[in-house]
PDB file of C-alpha atoms in Angstrom:
ATOM      1  CA  UNK N   1      30.226 -12.400   8.539  1.00 94.00           C
ATOM      2  CA  UNK N   2      31.951 -10.295   6.072  1.00 95.00           C
ATOM      3  CA  UNK N   3      33.878  -8.783   8.704  1.00 93.00           C
ATOM      4  CA  UNK N   4      34.939 -12.087   9.969  1.00 92.00           C
ATOM      5  CA  UNK N   5      35.851 -13.544   6.509  1.00 93.00           C
ATOM      6  CA  UNK N   6      37.726 -10.144   5.724  1.00 91.00           C
ATOM      7  CA  UNK N   7      40.126 -10.960   8.816  1.00 91.00           C
ATOM      8  CA  UNK N   8      40.880 -14.666   8.505  1.00 91.00           C
ATOM      9  CA  UNK N   9      44.645 -15.455   7.971  1.00 90.00           C
ATOM     10  CA  UNK N  10      46.002 -16.779   4.732  1.00 90.00           C
ATOM     11  CA  UNK N  11      46.063 -16.157   1.251  1.00 89.00           C
ATOM     12  CA  UNK N  12      42.790 -17.990   0.498  1.00 89.00           C
ATOM     13  CA  UNK N  13      40.964 -15.527   2.537  1.00 92.00           C
ATOM     14  CA  UNK N  14      43.116 -12.205   2.249  1.00 93.00           C
ATOM     15  CA  UNK N  15      41.039  -9.510   0.615  1.00 94.00           C
ATOM     16  CA  UNK N  16      42.259  -8.534  -2.928  1.00 95.00           C
ATOM     17  CA  UNK N  17      41.731  -5.137  -5.148  1.00 95.00           C
ATOM     18  CA  UNK N  18      39.750  -5.717  -7.936  1.00 94.00           C
ATOM     19  CA  UNK N  19      41.382  -5.284 -11.536  1.00 94.00           C
ATOM     20  CA  UNK N  20      39.923  -4.209 -14.805  1.00 94.00           C
ATOM     21  CA  UNK N  21      40.908  -7.649 -16.209  1.00 94.00           C
ATOM     22  CA  UNK N  22      39.001  -9.503 -13.204  1.00 93.00           C
ATOM     23  CA  UNK N  23      36.169  -7.235 -13.908  1.00 95.00           C
ATOM     24  CA  UNK N  24      36.167  -8.079 -17.516  1.00 96.00           C
ATOM     25  CA  UNK N  25      35.953 -11.607 -16.711  1.00 94.00           C
ATOM     26  CA  UNK N  26      33.361 -10.760 -14.206  1.00 94.00           C
ATOM     27  CA  UNK N  27      31.246  -9.030 -17.129  1.00 96.00           C
ATOM     28  CA  UNK N  28      31.827 -11.962 -19.615  1.00 96.00           C
ATOM     29  CA  UNK N  29      30.599 -14.601 -17.001  1.00 94.00           C
ATOM     30  CA  UNK N  30      27.438 -12.375 -16.173  1.00 95.00           C
ATOM     31  CA  UNK N  31      26.909 -11.975 -19.935  1.00 96.00           C
ATOM     32  CA  UNK N  32      27.410 -15.841 -20.802  1.00 96.00           C
ATOM     33  CA  UNK N  33      24.712 -16.886 -17.728  1.00 94.00           C
ATOM     34  CA  UNK N  34      22.425 -14.240 -19.599  1.00 96.00           C
ATOM     35  CA  UNK N  35      22.716 -15.719 -22.951  1.00 96.00           C
ATOM     36  CA  UNK N  36      22.616 -19.193 -21.846  1.00 96.00           C
ATOM     37  CA  UNK N  37      19.488 -18.516 -19.815  1.00 96.00           C
ATOM     38  CA  UNK N  38      17.865 -17.020 -22.715  1.00 95.00           C
ATOM     39  CA  UNK N  39      18.216 -20.123 -24.986  1.00 96.00           C
ATOM     40  CA  UNK N  40      16.763 -22.170 -21.932  1.00 96.00           C
ATOM     41  CA  UNK N  41      14.006 -20.444 -21.441  1.00 96.00           C
ATOM     42  CA  UNK N  42      13.315 -20.049 -25.363  1.00 95.00           C
ATOM     43  CA  UNK N  43      13.357 -23.966 -25.863  1.00 96.00           C
ATOM     44  CA  UNK N  44      10.685 -24.293 -22.753  1.00 95.00           C
ATOM     45  CA  UNK N  45       8.686 -21.266 -23.997  1.00 94.00           C
ATOM     46  CA  UNK N  46       5.705 -23.767 -25.678  1.00 93.00           C
ATOM     47  CA  UNK N  47       5.437 -25.397 -21.872  1.00 93.00           C
ATOM     48  CA  UNK N  48       4.949 -22.358 -20.441  1.00 93.00           C
ATOM     49  CA  UNK N  49       1.881 -20.589 -18.979  1.00 92.00           C
ATOM     50  CA  UNK N  50       0.395 -18.038 -21.061  1.00 93.00           C
ATOM     51  CA  UNK N  51       1.045 -15.285 -18.577  1.00 91.00           C
ATOM     52  CA  UNK N  52       4.434 -16.612 -17.912  1.00 93.00           C
ATOM     53  CA  UNK N  53       5.556 -17.107 -21.352  1.00 93.00           C
ATOM     54  CA  UNK N  54       4.368 -13.237 -21.624  1.00 93.00           C
ATOM     55  CA  UNK N  55       7.115 -12.149 -18.764  1.00 92.00           C
ATOM     56  CA  UNK N  56       9.528 -14.133 -20.381  1.00 93.00           C
ATOM     57  CA  UNK N  57       9.171 -12.377 -23.354  1.00 93.00           C
ATOM     58  CA  UNK N  58       9.345  -8.807 -21.954  1.00 92.00           C
ATOM     59  CA  UNK N  59      12.446 -10.158 -20.070  1.00 91.00           C
ATOM     60  CA  UNK N  60      14.345 -10.927 -23.323  1.00 92.00           C
ATOM     61  CA  UNK N  61      13.324  -7.396 -24.677  1.00 92.00           C
ATOM     62  CA  UNK N  62      15.270  -6.190 -22.303  1.00 91.00           C
ATOM     63  CA  UNK N  63      18.190  -8.122 -22.699  1.00 91.00           C
ATOM     64  CA  UNK N  64      20.044  -4.912 -24.081  1.00 92.00           C
ATOM     65  CA  UNK N  65      19.321  -2.743 -20.661  1.00 92.00           C
ATOM     66  CA  UNK N  66      20.635  -5.787 -18.582  1.00 93.00           C
ATOM     67  CA  UNK N  67      23.910  -5.642 -20.419  1.00 93.00           C
ATOM     68  CA  UNK N  68      24.165  -2.087 -20.025  1.00 91.00           C
ATOM     69  CA  UNK N  69      23.647  -2.485 -16.275  1.00 91.00           C
ATOM     70  CA  UNK N  70      26.709  -4.810 -16.732  1.00 93.00           C
ATOM     71  CA  UNK N  71      28.754  -2.568 -18.572  1.00 92.00           C
ATOM     72  CA  UNK N  72      30.010  -0.665 -15.284  1.00 90.00           C
ATOM     73  CA  UNK N  73      32.124  -3.693 -15.116  1.00 94.00           C
ATOM     74  CA  UNK N  74      33.818  -2.343 -18.134  1.00 94.00           C
ATOM     75  CA  UNK N  75      33.747   1.020 -17.562  1.00 91.00           C
ATOM     76  CA  UNK N  76      35.806   2.019 -14.055  1.00 89.00           C
ATOM     77  CA  UNK N  77      37.693   0.351 -11.547  1.00 91.00           C
ATOM     78  CA  UNK N  78      35.839  -0.947  -8.512  1.00 92.00           C
ATOM     79  CA  UNK N  79      37.133   1.192  -5.602  1.00 91.00           C
ATOM     80  CA  UNK N  80      36.874  -1.912  -3.363  1.00 94.00           C
ATOM     81  CA  UNK N  81      38.040  -5.190  -2.414  1.00 96.00           C
ATOM     82  CA  UNK N  82      36.740  -8.756  -2.926  1.00 95.00           C
ATOM     83  CA  UNK N  83      37.029 -11.348  -0.454  1.00 95.00           C
ATOM     84  CA  UNK N  84      35.429 -14.799   0.181  1.00 94.00           C
ATOM     85  CA  UNK N  85      31.698 -14.853   0.545  1.00 95.00           C
ATOM     86  CA  UNK N  86      29.237 -17.245   1.750  1.00 95.00           C
ATOM     87  CA  UNK N  87      27.707 -17.610  -2.091  1.00 92.00           C
ATOM     88  CA  UNK N  88      24.520 -18.636  -1.082  1.00 93.00           C
ATOM     89  CA  UNK N  89      23.119 -16.409   1.191  1.00 95.00           C
ATOM     90  CA  UNK N  90      19.242 -16.145   2.079  1.00 94.00           C
ATOM     91  CA  UNK N  91      16.865 -16.576   4.879  1.00 94.00           C
ATOM     92  CA  UNK N  92      16.687 -20.525   4.699  1.00 93.00           C
ATOM     93  CA  UNK N  93      20.578 -20.119   5.688  1.00 95.00           C
ATOM     94  CA  UNK N  94      20.021 -18.174   8.691  1.00 94.00           C
ATOM     95  CA  UNK N  95      19.209 -20.049  11.984  1.00 93.00           C
ATOM     96  CA  UNK N  96      17.250 -18.244  14.929  1.00 91.00           C
ATOM     97  CA  UNK N  97      18.480 -19.543  18.154  1.00 91.00           C
ATOM     98  CA  UNK N  98      16.306 -17.514  20.158  1.00 89.00           C
ATOM     99  CA  UNK N  99      19.032 -15.458  21.474  1.00 89.00           C
ATOM    100  CA  UNK N 100      21.246 -14.973  18.549  1.00 90.00           C
ATOM    101  CA  UNK N 101      21.413 -16.073  14.510  1.00 90.00           C
ATOM    102  CA  UNK N 102      23.660 -18.648  13.074  1.00 93.00           C
ATOM    103  CA  UNK N 103      24.566 -18.474   9.411  1.00 94.00           C
ATOM    104  CA  UNK N 104      24.734 -22.326   7.761  1.00 93.00           C
ATOM    105  CA  UNK N 105      26.078 -24.058   4.592  1.00 91.00           C
ATOM    106  CA  UNK N 106      29.056 -22.102   3.534  1.00 91.00           C
ATOM    107  CA  UNK N 107      29.671 -24.371   0.463  1.00 87.00           C
ATOM    108  CA  UNK N 108      28.076 -21.726  -2.130  1.00 85.00           C
ATOM    109  CA  UNK N 109      25.488 -21.935  -5.102  1.00 83.00           C
ATOM    110  CA  UNK N 110      24.698 -25.493  -5.762  1.00 79.00           C
ATOM    111  CA  UNK N 111      24.747 -25.425  -9.646  1.00 77.00           C
ATOM    112  CA  UNK N 112      28.197 -23.633  -9.458  1.00 81.00           C
ATOM    113  CA  UNK N 113      31.460 -25.414 -10.013  1.00 83.00           C
ATOM    114  CA  UNK N 114      33.785 -25.877  -6.811  1.00 84.00           C
ATOM    115  CA  UNK N 115      36.252 -23.330  -8.691  1.00 85.00           C
ATOM    116  CA  UNK N 116      33.943 -20.549  -8.950  1.00 85.00           C
ATOM    117  CA  UNK N 117      32.815 -20.975  -5.270  1.00 86.00           C
ATOM    118  CA  UNK N 118      36.295 -20.386  -4.144  1.00 86.00           C
ATOM    119  CA  UNK N 119      36.735 -17.609  -5.922  1.00 89.00           C
ATOM    120  CA  UNK N 120      36.800 -14.273  -3.911  1.00 93.00           C
ATOM    121  CA  UNK N 121      33.953 -11.589  -4.777  1.00 94.00           C
ATOM    122  CA  UNK N 122      32.407  -8.658  -3.570  1.00 96.00           C
ATOM    123  CA  UNK N 123      30.394  -9.227  -0.686  1.00 96.00           C
ATOM    124  CA  UNK N 124      27.770  -7.597  -2.076  1.00 97.00           C
ATOM    125  CA  UNK N 125      26.537 -10.999  -3.908  1.00 96.00           C
ATOM    126  CA  UNK N 126      25.402 -12.021  -0.791  1.00 97.00           C
ATOM    127  CA  UNK N 127      23.488  -8.829   0.200  1.00 97.00           C
ATOM    128  CA  UNK N 128      22.128  -9.318  -2.935  1.00 97.00           C
ATOM    129  CA  UNK N 129      21.214 -12.808  -2.048  1.00 96.00           C
ATOM    130  CA  UNK N 130      19.410 -11.878   1.011  1.00 97.00           C
ATOM    131  CA  UNK N 131      17.432  -9.093  -0.742  1.00 97.00           C
ATOM    132  CA  UNK N 132      16.292 -11.533  -3.326  1.00 96.00           C
ATOM    133  CA  UNK N 133      15.369 -13.789  -0.601  1.00 96.00           C
ATOM    134  CA  UNK N 134      13.146 -11.411   1.341  1.00 96.00           C
ATOM    135  CA  UNK N 135      11.509 -11.061  -2.363  1.00 94.00           C
ATOM    136  CA  UNK N 136      11.024 -14.601  -2.575  1.00 94.00           C
ATOM    137  CA  UNK N 137       9.516 -14.752   0.610  1.00 93.00           C
ATOM    138  CA  UNK N 138       6.792 -11.978  -0.130  1.00 91.00           C
ATOM    139  CA  UNK N 139       5.981 -13.610  -3.817  1.00 89.00           C
ATOM    140  CA  UNK N 140       5.596 -17.167  -2.586  1.00 87.00           C
ATOM    141  CA  UNK N 141       3.419 -16.327   0.114  1.00 86.00           C
ATOM    142  CA  UNK N 142       1.247 -13.923  -2.260  1.00 82.00           C
ATOM    143  CA  UNK N 143       0.980 -16.831  -4.182  1.00 80.00           C
ATOM    144  CA  UNK N 144      -0.961 -18.759  -1.759  1.00 81.00           C
ATOM    145  CA  UNK N 145      -3.423 -16.306  -1.254  1.00 78.00           C
ATOM    146  CA  UNK N 146      -6.977 -16.347  -2.617  1.00 79.00           C
ATOM    147  CA  UNK N 147      -7.063 -14.714  -5.820  1.00 77.00           C
ATOM    148  CA  UNK N 148      -9.891 -12.043  -4.441  1.00 78.00           C
ATOM    149  CA  UNK N 149      -7.577 -11.159  -1.532  1.00 80.00           C
ATOM    150  CA  UNK N 150      -4.655 -10.419  -3.625  1.00 78.00           C
ATOM    151  CA  UNK N 151      -5.384  -6.683  -4.598  1.00 81.00           C
ATOM    152  CA  UNK N 152      -6.100  -5.980  -0.719  1.00 83.00           C
ATOM    153  CA  UNK N 153      -3.148  -7.523   0.229  1.00 84.00           C
ATOM    154  CA  UNK N 154      -0.489  -6.255  -2.131  1.00 84.00           C
ATOM    155  CA  UNK N 155      -0.010  -2.588  -0.843  1.00 86.00           C
ATOM    156  CA  UNK N 156       0.686  -4.272   2.759  1.00 89.00           C
ATOM    157  CA  UNK N 157       2.926  -6.819   1.346  1.00 87.00           C
ATOM    158  CA  UNK N 158       5.391  -4.183  -0.876  1.00 88.00           C
ATOM    159  CA  UNK N 159       5.249  -1.994   2.142  1.00 93.00           C
ATOM    160  CA  UNK N 160       6.872  -4.796   4.313  1.00 92.00           C
ATOM    161  CA  UNK N 161       9.009  -5.403   1.524  1.00 92.00           C
ATOM    162  CA  UNK N 162      10.105  -1.739   1.196  1.00 93.00           C
ATOM    163  CA  UNK N 163      10.771  -1.544   4.996  1.00 96.00           C
ATOM    164  CA  UNK N 164      12.501  -5.192   5.568  1.00 96.00           C
ATOM    165  CA  UNK N 165      14.812  -4.436   2.501  1.00 96.00           C
ATOM    166  CA  UNK N 166      15.464  -0.596   4.073  1.00 96.00           C
ATOM    167  CA  UNK N 167      16.413  -2.104   7.619  1.00 97.00           C
ATOM    168  CA  UNK N 168      18.650  -4.869   6.147  1.00 97.00           C
ATOM    169  CA  UNK N 169      20.728  -2.306   4.314  1.00 97.00           C
ATOM    170  CA  UNK N 170      20.974   0.230   6.860  1.00 97.00           C
ATOM    171  CA  UNK N 171      22.009  -2.207   9.492  1.00 96.00           C
ATOM    172  CA  UNK N 172      24.351  -3.941   7.007  1.00 96.00           C
ATOM    173  CA  UNK N 173      26.066  -0.558   5.979  1.00 95.00           C
ATOM    174  CA  UNK N 174      26.362   0.426   9.458  1.00 95.00           C
ATOM    175  CA  UNK N 175      27.928  -2.836  10.367  1.00 94.00           C
ATOM    176  CA  UNK N 176      30.487  -2.525   7.217  1.00 94.00           C
ATOM    177  CA  UNK N 177      31.252   1.112   7.499  1.00 93.00           C
ATOM    178  CA  UNK N 178      34.977   1.466   6.744  1.00 91.00           C
ATOM    179  CA  UNK N 179      35.663  -2.078   5.526  1.00 94.00           C
ATOM    180  CA  UNK N 180      38.059  -2.518   2.540  1.00 94.00           C
ATOM    181  CA  UNK N 181      35.350  -4.572   0.371  1.00 95.00           C
ATOM    182  CA  UNK N 182      32.527  -1.543   0.947  1.00 94.00           C
ATOM    183  CA  UNK N 183      32.151   0.632  -1.956  1.00 93.00           C
ATOM    184  CA  UNK N 184      32.814   4.181  -0.703  1.00 90.00           C
ATOM    185  CA  UNK N 185      30.185   5.887  -2.126  1.00 92.00           C
ATOM    186  CA  UNK N 186      26.429   5.642  -2.181  1.00 93.00           C
ATOM    187  CA  UNK N 187      26.130   5.960  -6.168  1.00 92.00           C
ATOM    188  CA  UNK N 188      29.016   3.203  -6.108  1.00 92.00           C
ATOM    189  CA  UNK N 189      27.170   1.043  -3.666  1.00 94.00           C
ATOM    190  CA  UNK N 190      24.194   1.083  -5.400  1.00 93.00           C
ATOM    191  CA  UNK N 191      25.198   0.596  -8.952  1.00 91.00           C
ATOM    192  CA  UNK N 192      27.178  -2.458  -7.743  1.00 93.00           C
ATOM    193  CA  UNK N 193      24.368  -3.900  -5.816  1.00 95.00           C
ATOM    194  CA  UNK N 194      21.786  -3.306  -8.710  1.00 93.00           C
ATOM    195  CA  UNK N 195      24.198  -5.467 -10.894  1.00 93.00           C
ATOM    196  CA  UNK N 196      24.431  -8.513  -8.733  1.00 96.00           C
ATOM    197  CA  UNK N 197      20.694  -8.426  -7.815  1.00 96.00           C
ATOM    198  CA  UNK N 198      20.403  -8.505 -11.656  1.00 95.00           C
ATOM    199  CA  UNK N 199      22.996 -11.319 -12.021  1.00 95.00           C
ATOM    200  CA  UNK N 200      21.149 -13.275  -8.982  1.00 95.00           C
ATOM    201  CA  UNK N 201      17.689 -13.030 -10.317  1.00 95.00           C
ATOM    202  CA  UNK N 202      18.889 -14.452 -14.204  1.00 95.00           C
ATOM    203  CA  UNK N 203      20.413 -17.396 -12.006  1.00 93.00           C
ATOM    204  CA  UNK N 204      17.074 -17.535 -10.343  1.00 95.00           C
ATOM    205  CA  UNK N 205      15.319 -17.819 -13.870  1.00 96.00           C
ATOM    206  CA  UNK N 206      17.628 -20.478 -15.212  1.00 94.00           C
ATOM    207  CA  UNK N 207      17.062 -22.511 -11.560  1.00 93.00           C
ATOM    208  CA  UNK N 208      13.184 -22.251 -11.421  1.00 94.00           C
ATOM    209  CA  UNK N 209      12.581 -23.186 -15.224  1.00 94.00           C
ATOM    210  CA  UNK N 210      14.607 -26.597 -14.501  1.00 91.00           C
ATOM    211  CA  UNK N 211      13.652 -27.250 -10.835  1.00 92.00           C
ATOM    212  CA  UNK N 212      10.457 -25.273  -9.949  1.00 91.00           C
ATOM    213  CA  UNK N 213       8.737 -24.097 -13.282  1.00 91.00           C
ATOM    214  CA  UNK N 214       5.542 -22.741 -11.149  1.00 89.00           C
ATOM    215  CA  UNK N 215       7.864 -20.232  -9.283  1.00 93.00           C
ATOM    216  CA  UNK N 216       9.654 -19.190 -12.653  1.00 94.00           C
ATOM    217  CA  UNK N 217       7.357 -15.752 -12.936  1.00 92.00           C
ATOM    218  CA  UNK N 218       8.840 -14.626  -9.549  1.00 93.00           C
ATOM    219  CA  UNK N 219      12.403 -13.906 -11.064  1.00 95.00           C
ATOM    220  CA  UNK N 220      11.130 -13.104 -14.378  1.00 94.00           C
ATOM    221  CA  UNK N 221       8.914 -10.184 -12.614  1.00 91.00           C
ATOM    222  CA  UNK N 222      11.933  -9.185 -10.805  1.00 92.00           C
ATOM    223  CA  UNK N 223      14.128  -8.754 -13.672  1.00 91.00           C
ATOM    224  CA  UNK N 224      11.908  -6.718 -15.416  1.00 88.00           C
ATOM    225  CA  UNK N 225      11.193  -4.638 -12.697  1.00 88.00           C
ATOM    226  CA  UNK N 226      14.391  -3.865 -11.527  1.00 90.00           C
ATOM    227  CA  UNK N 227      15.522  -3.320 -15.035  1.00 89.00           C
ATOM    228  CA  UNK N 228      12.497  -0.415 -15.148  1.00 83.00           C
ATOM    229  CA  UNK N 229      13.597   0.831 -12.398  1.00 75.00           C
ATOM    230  CA  UNK N 230      11.330  -0.286  -9.678  1.00 58.00           C
TER     231      UNK N 230
END
C-alpha cells in the first residue's frame, strides 16, 4: 500500500523529506493531544470504575515520560520521507476476498479535520495503527471470557500477540526495504514506531472516553505498558 502511495504522480502524493520545523510542529500536535486528553479524563474521573480510575491515575503519572518519548522529534532530523498514508489503518479496514486482501476507507481518522487528514506523514503511523488493532483484537476478546478462565488464557493470548506483531513487522519491513519512507536503521525505526504507537494510544484514550467508556482500560493499559517498556 505504501509503495503504491509513494509512486502516485502529482505534488499531493510526492514524497517529501522531514524538516526540523515539521518535526517541531508534530511534537506540539502530539503534546497538545496528550494535554487535551488528560483534561478530558480528569473531568470524567468520578464516572469511571475504580479499576479504570486507577489506570487513569497511573497514566497521569507517566505523562512526563510520554513527552520524553515524543522529544526525539526535537533532537534529530528523521532520516526518511513523509508520504500520503491511509490514516485509519486497522483490521476493520482490510477485507479478505478469499484470494487476496482489499484495503478500504482511505478517508483518515474520523475525529481529525480534513486538513489534518491530507497532511503527509510517516507511514509508520499506519503500521502503529495496525499493531494497536492487534492489541484491541486480543483485549476485546479477553474481556468476553469468564473471569475464571482469564488467568489460564492470558499467556496464550500474549503469545499470539507477540507472534502476529512480529510476523506483520517482518513482512512490512521486507516489502518496504529500500523505500525512502523507511528509517534506515533498526534504532530509528523502533524509536519512530514507539512514538506513533504512543500517540495512537493517547488518541484512543480520548475516543474510548467519549464513545466506548467500557473499553477505556484497553488504551490506558497500553500506554502504561509501552512507557514501562513492556
